[in-house]
Structure formats: C-alpha cells, structure tokens
Short mmCIF file of N, CA and C in Angstrom, two decimals:
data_model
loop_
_atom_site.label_atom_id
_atom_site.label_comp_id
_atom_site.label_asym_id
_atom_site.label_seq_id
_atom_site.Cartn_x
_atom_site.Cartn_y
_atom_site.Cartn_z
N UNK A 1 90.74 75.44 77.18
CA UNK A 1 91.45 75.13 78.39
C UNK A 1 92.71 75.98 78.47
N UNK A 2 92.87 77.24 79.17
CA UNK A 2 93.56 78.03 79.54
C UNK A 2 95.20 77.16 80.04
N UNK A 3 96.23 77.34 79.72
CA UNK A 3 96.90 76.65 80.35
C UNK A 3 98.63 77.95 80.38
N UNK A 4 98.70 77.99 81.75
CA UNK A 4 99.72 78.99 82.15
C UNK A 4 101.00 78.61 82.75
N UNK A 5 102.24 79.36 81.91
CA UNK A 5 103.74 78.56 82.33
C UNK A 5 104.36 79.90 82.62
N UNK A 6 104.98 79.74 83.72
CA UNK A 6 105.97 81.05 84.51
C UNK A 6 107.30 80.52 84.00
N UNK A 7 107.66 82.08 84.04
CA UNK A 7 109.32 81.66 83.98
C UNK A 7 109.80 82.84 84.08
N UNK A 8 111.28 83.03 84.41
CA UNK A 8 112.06 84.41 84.84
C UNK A 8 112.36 84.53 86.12
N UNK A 9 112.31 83.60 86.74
CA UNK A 9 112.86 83.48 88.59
C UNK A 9 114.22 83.38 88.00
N UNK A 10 114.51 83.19 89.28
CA UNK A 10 116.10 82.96 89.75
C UNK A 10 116.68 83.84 91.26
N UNK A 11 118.07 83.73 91.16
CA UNK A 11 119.16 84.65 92.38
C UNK A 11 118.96 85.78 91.75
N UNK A 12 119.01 86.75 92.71
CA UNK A 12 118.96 87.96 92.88
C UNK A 12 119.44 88.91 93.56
N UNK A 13 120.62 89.95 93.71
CA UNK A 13 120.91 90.47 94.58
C UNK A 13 120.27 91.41 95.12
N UNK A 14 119.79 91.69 96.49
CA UNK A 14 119.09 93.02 97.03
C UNK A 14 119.43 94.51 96.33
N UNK A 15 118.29 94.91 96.14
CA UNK A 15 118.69 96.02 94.99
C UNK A 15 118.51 95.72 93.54
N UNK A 16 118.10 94.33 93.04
CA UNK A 16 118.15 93.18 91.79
C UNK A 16 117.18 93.73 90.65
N UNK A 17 116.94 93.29 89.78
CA UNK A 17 115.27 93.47 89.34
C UNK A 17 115.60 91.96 88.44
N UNK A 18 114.41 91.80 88.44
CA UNK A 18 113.58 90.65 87.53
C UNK A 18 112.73 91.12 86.81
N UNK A 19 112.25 90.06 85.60
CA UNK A 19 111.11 90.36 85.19
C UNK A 19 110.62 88.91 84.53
N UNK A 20 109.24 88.93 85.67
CA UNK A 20 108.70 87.67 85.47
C UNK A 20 107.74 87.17 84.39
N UNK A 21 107.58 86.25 83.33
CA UNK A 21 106.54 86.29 82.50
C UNK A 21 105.75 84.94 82.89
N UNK A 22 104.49 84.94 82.52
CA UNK A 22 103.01 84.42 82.49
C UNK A 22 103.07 84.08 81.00
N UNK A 23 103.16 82.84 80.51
CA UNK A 23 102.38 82.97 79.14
C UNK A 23 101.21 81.73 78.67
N UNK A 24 100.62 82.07 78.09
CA UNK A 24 99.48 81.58 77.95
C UNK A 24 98.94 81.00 77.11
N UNK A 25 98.31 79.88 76.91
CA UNK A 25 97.97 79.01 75.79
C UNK A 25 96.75 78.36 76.18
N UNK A 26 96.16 78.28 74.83
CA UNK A 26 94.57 77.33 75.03
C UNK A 26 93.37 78.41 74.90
N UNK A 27 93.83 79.83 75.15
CA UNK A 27 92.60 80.34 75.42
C UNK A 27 93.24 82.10 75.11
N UNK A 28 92.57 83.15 74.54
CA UNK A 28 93.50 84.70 74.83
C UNK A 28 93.43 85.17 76.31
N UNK A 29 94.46 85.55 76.47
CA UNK A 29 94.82 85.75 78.06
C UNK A 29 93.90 86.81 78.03
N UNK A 30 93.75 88.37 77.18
CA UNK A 30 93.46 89.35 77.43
C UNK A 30 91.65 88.72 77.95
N UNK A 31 91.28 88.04 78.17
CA UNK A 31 90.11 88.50 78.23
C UNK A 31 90.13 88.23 79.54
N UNK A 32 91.24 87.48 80.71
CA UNK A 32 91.02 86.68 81.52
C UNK A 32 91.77 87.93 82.60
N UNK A 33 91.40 88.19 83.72
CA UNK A 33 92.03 89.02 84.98
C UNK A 33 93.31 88.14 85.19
N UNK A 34 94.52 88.37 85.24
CA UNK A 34 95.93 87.62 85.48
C UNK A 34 96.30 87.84 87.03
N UNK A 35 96.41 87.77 87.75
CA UNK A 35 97.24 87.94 89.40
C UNK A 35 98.70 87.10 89.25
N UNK A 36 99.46 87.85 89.84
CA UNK A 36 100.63 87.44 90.37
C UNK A 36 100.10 87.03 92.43
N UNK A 37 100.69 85.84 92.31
CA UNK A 37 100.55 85.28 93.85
C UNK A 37 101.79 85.23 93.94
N UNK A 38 102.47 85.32 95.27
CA UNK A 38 103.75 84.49 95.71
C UNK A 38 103.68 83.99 97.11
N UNK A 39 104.52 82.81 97.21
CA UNK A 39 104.33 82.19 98.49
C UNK A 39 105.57 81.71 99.04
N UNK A 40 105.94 82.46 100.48
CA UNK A 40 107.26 82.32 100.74
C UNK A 40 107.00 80.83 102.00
N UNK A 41 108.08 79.93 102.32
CA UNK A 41 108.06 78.83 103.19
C UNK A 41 106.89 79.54 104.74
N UNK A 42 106.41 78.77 105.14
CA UNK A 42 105.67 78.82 105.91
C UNK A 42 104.67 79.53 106.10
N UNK A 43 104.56 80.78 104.83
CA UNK A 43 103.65 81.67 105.18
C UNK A 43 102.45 81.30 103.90
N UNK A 44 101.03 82.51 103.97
CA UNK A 44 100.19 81.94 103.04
C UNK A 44 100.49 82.61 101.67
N UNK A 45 99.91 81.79 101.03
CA UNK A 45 100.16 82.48 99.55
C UNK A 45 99.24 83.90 99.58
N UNK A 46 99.68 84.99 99.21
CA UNK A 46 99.56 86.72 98.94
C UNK A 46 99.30 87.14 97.46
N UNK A 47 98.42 87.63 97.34
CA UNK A 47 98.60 88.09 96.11
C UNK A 47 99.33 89.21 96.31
N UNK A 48 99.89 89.65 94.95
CA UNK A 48 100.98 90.73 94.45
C UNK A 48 100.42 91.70 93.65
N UNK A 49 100.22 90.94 92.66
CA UNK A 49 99.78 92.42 91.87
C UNK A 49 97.97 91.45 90.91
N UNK A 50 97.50 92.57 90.12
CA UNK A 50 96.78 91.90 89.00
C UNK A 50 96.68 92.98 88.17
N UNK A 51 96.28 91.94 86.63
CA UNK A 51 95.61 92.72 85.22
C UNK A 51 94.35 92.34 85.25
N UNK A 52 93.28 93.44 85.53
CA UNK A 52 92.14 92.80 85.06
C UNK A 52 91.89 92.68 83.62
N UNK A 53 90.84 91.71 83.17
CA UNK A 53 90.54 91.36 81.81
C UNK A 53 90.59 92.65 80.67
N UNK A 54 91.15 92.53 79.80
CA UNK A 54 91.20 93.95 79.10
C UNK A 54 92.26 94.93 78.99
N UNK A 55 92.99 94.67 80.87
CA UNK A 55 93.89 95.87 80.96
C UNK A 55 93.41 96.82 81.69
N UNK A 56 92.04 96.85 82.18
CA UNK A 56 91.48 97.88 82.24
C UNK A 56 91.90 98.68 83.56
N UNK A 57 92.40 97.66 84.71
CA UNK A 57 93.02 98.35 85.63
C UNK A 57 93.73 96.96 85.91
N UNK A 58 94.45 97.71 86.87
CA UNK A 58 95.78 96.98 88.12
C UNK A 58 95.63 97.18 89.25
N UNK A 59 96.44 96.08 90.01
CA UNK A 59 96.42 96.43 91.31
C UNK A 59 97.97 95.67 92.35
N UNK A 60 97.84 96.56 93.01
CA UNK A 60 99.52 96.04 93.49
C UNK A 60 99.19 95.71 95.49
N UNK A 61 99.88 94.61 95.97
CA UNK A 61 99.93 94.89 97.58
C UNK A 61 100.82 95.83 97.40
N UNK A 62 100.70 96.61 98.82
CA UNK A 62 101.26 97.73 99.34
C UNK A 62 102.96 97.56 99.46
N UNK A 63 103.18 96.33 99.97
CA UNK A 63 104.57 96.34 99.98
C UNK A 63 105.31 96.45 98.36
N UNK A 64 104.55 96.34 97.22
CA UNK A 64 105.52 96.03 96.40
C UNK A 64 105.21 97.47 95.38
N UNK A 65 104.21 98.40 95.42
CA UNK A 65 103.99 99.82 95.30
C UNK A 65 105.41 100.47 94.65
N UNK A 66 105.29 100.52 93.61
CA UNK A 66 106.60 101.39 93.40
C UNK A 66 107.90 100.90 92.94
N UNK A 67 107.60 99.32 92.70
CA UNK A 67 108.79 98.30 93.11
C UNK A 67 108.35 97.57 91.29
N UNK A 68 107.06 96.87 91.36
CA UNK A 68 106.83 96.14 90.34
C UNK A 68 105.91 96.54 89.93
N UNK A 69 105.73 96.19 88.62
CA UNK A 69 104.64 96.66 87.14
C UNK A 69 104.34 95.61 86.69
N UNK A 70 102.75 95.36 86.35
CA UNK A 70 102.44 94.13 85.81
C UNK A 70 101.75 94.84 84.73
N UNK A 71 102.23 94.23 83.52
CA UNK A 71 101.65 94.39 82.37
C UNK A 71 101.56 93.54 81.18
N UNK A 72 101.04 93.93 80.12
CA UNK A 72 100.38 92.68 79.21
C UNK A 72 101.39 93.08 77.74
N UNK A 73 101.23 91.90 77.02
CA UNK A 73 101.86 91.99 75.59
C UNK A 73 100.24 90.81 74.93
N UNK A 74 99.64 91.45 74.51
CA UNK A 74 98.43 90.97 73.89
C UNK A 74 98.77 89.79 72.45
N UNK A 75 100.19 90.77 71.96
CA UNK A 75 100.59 89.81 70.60
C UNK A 75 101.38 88.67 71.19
N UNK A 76 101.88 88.63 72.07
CA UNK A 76 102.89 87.07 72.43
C UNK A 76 101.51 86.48 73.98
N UNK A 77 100.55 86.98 73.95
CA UNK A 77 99.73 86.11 74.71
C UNK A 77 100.33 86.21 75.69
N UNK A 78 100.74 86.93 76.71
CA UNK A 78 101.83 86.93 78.06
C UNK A 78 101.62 87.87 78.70
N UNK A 79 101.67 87.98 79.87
CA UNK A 79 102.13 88.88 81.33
C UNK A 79 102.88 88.85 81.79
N UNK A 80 103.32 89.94 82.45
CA UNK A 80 104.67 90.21 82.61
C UNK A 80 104.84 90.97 84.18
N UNK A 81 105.24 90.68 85.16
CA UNK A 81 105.67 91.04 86.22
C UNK A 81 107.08 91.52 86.42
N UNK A 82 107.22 92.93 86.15
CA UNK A 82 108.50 93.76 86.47
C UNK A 82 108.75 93.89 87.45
N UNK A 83 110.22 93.52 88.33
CA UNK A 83 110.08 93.53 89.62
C UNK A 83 111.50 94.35 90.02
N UNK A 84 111.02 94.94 90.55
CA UNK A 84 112.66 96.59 90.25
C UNK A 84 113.27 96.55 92.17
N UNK A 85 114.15 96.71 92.43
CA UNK A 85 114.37 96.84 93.51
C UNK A 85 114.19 96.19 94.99
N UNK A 86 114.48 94.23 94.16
CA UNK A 86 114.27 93.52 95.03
C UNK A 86 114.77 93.62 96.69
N UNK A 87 114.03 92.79 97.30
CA UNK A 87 114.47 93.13 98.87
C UNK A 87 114.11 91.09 99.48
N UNK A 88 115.23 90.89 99.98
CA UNK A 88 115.07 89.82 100.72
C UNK A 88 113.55 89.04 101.25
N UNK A 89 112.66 90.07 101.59
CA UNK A 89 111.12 89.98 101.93
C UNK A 89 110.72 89.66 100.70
N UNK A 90 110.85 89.77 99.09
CA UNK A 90 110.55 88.90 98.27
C UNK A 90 110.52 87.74 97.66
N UNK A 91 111.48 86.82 98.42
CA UNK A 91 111.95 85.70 98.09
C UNK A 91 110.38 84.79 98.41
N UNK A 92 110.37 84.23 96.95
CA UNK A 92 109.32 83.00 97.26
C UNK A 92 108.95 82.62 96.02
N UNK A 93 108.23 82.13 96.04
CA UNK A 93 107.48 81.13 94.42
C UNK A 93 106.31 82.10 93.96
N UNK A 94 106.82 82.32 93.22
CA UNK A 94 105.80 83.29 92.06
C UNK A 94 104.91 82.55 91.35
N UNK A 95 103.78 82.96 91.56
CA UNK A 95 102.63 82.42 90.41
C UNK A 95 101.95 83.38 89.84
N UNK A 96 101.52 82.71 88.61
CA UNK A 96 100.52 83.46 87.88
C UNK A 96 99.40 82.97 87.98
N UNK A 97 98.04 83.31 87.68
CA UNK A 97 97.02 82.38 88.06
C UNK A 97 95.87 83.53 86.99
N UNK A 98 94.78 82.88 86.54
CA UNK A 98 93.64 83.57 85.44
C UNK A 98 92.04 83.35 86.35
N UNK A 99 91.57 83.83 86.15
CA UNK A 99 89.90 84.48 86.44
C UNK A 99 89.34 84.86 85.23
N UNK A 100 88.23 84.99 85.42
CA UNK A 100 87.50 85.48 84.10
C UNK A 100 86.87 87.20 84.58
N UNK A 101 87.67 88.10 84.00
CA UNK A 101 87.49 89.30 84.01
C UNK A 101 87.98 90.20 84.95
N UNK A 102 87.58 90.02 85.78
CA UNK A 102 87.76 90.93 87.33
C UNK A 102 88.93 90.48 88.38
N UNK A 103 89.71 91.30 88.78
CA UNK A 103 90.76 91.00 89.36
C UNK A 103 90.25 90.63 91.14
N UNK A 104 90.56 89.70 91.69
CA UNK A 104 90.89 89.57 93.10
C UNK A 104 92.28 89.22 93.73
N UNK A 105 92.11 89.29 95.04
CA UNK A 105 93.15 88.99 95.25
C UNK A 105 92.86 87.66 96.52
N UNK A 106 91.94 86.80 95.92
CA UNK A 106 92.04 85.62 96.31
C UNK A 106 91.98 84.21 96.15
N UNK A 107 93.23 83.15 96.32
CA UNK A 107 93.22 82.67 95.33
C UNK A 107 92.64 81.38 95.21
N UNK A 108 91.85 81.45 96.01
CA UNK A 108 90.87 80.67 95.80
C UNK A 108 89.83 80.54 94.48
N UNK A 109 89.77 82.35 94.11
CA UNK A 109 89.02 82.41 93.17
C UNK A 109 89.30 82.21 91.98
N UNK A 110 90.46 81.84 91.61
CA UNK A 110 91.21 81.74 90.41
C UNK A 110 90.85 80.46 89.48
N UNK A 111 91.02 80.27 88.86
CA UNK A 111 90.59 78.63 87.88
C UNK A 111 91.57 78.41 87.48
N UNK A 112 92.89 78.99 86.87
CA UNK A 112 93.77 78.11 86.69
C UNK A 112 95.30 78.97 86.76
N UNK A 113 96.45 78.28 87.46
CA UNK A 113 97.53 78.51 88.17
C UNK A 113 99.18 77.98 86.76
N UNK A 114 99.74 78.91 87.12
CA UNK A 114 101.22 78.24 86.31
C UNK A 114 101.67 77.14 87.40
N UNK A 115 102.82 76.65 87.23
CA UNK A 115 103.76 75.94 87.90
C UNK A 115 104.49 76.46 89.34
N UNK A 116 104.42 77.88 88.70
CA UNK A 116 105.49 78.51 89.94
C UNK A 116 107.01 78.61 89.50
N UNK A 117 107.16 79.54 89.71
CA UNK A 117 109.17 80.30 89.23
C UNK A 117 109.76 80.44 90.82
N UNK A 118 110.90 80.39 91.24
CA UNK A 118 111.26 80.75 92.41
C UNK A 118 112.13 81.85 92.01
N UNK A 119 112.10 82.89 93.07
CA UNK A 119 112.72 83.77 93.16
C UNK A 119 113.25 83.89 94.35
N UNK A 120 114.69 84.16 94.29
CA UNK A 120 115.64 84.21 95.93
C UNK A 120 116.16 85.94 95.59
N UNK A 121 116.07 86.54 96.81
CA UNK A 121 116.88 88.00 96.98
C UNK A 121 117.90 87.64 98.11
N UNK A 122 118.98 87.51 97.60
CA UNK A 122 119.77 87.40 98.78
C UNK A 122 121.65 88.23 98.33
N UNK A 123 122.25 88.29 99.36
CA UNK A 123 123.21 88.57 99.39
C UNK A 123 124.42 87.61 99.69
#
C-alpha cells in the first residue's frame, strides 16, 4: 500500500523558487509513474509535470517549461518538484499522486494521491 506525503509549500515571492518533495512509503516509488497535479480555487486540478516509472522520461505543462524539474532520489524513496521562477499563476495546492509505470496527465488515472502542500506566489 503505496502511501504519499508532500511537503515544501509555503509564501513565495514572484521571482521565488521552491522545491517540492513527494515521499513515499509502503511500496518503491521508482517503479510507480509520479505526477505533480496542482489545483488553484475554482479551477480544475492540471497536471504539472511527471516521472515515469524508472525515470525513463518526463513531462512538463507548457506553462511551467523551463521553470520546474521533477526528479527522483531512488535512495530516500522521494520526488522532487523544483520550481524556479515562481509567478502568481502558480499559486495552488500541489499534489503528488502514483500510477503504475506510465505517466498521464489525468488524474483520474492515478491510484494514490499525497495530502496536498499549498503554495502562494505573491507580493
């Protein structure tokens, strides 16, 4: 039983960086595809980025291209969402969420979700 806890939100000034971690217990993350979702008030939850199972590739939405890096630490069981050059349009509840292998970006397809970290960009 896979079980996933976020943490690394907080205030942020525009221009900010974060770096969000995923860590993981019950099960090795590496084998499982990781997505970052976030979901700002009223709108739907988006995926952000993913690791598919392995590492073997990534994938980022377009808005955040250039901005954040999601990557793995295999020995502390964790993912990690680098988030460089926050912008107000990021503010929302970050999740992590696991699949078995293959990355999507919907999250419906996911089996199991962290808690959620909030992240504010503001001035």
């Amino acid at each position: 039983q896979l079980h996933l806890v976020e943490s690394g939100g907080g205030l942020v000034q525009p221009g900010g960086s974060l770096r969000l971690s995923c860590a993981a217990s019950g099960d090795i993350l590496d084998y499982f595809a990781i997505g970052w979702f976030r979901q700002a008030p009223g709108k739907e939850r988006e995926g952000v980025s993913c690791s598919s199972g392995n590492g073997g590739s990534t994938t980022y939405k377009n808005s955040v291209k250039g901005r954040f890096t999601i990557s793995r630490d295999n020995a502390k069981n964790t993912v990690y969402l680098q988030m460089n050059s926050l912008e107000p349009e990021d503010t929302a509840v970050y999740y992590c969420a696991a699949k078995w292998r293959l990355c999507s970006s919907v999250p419906n397809e996911y089996d199991t979700w962290g808690q959620g970290t909030q992240v504010t960009v503001s001035a």
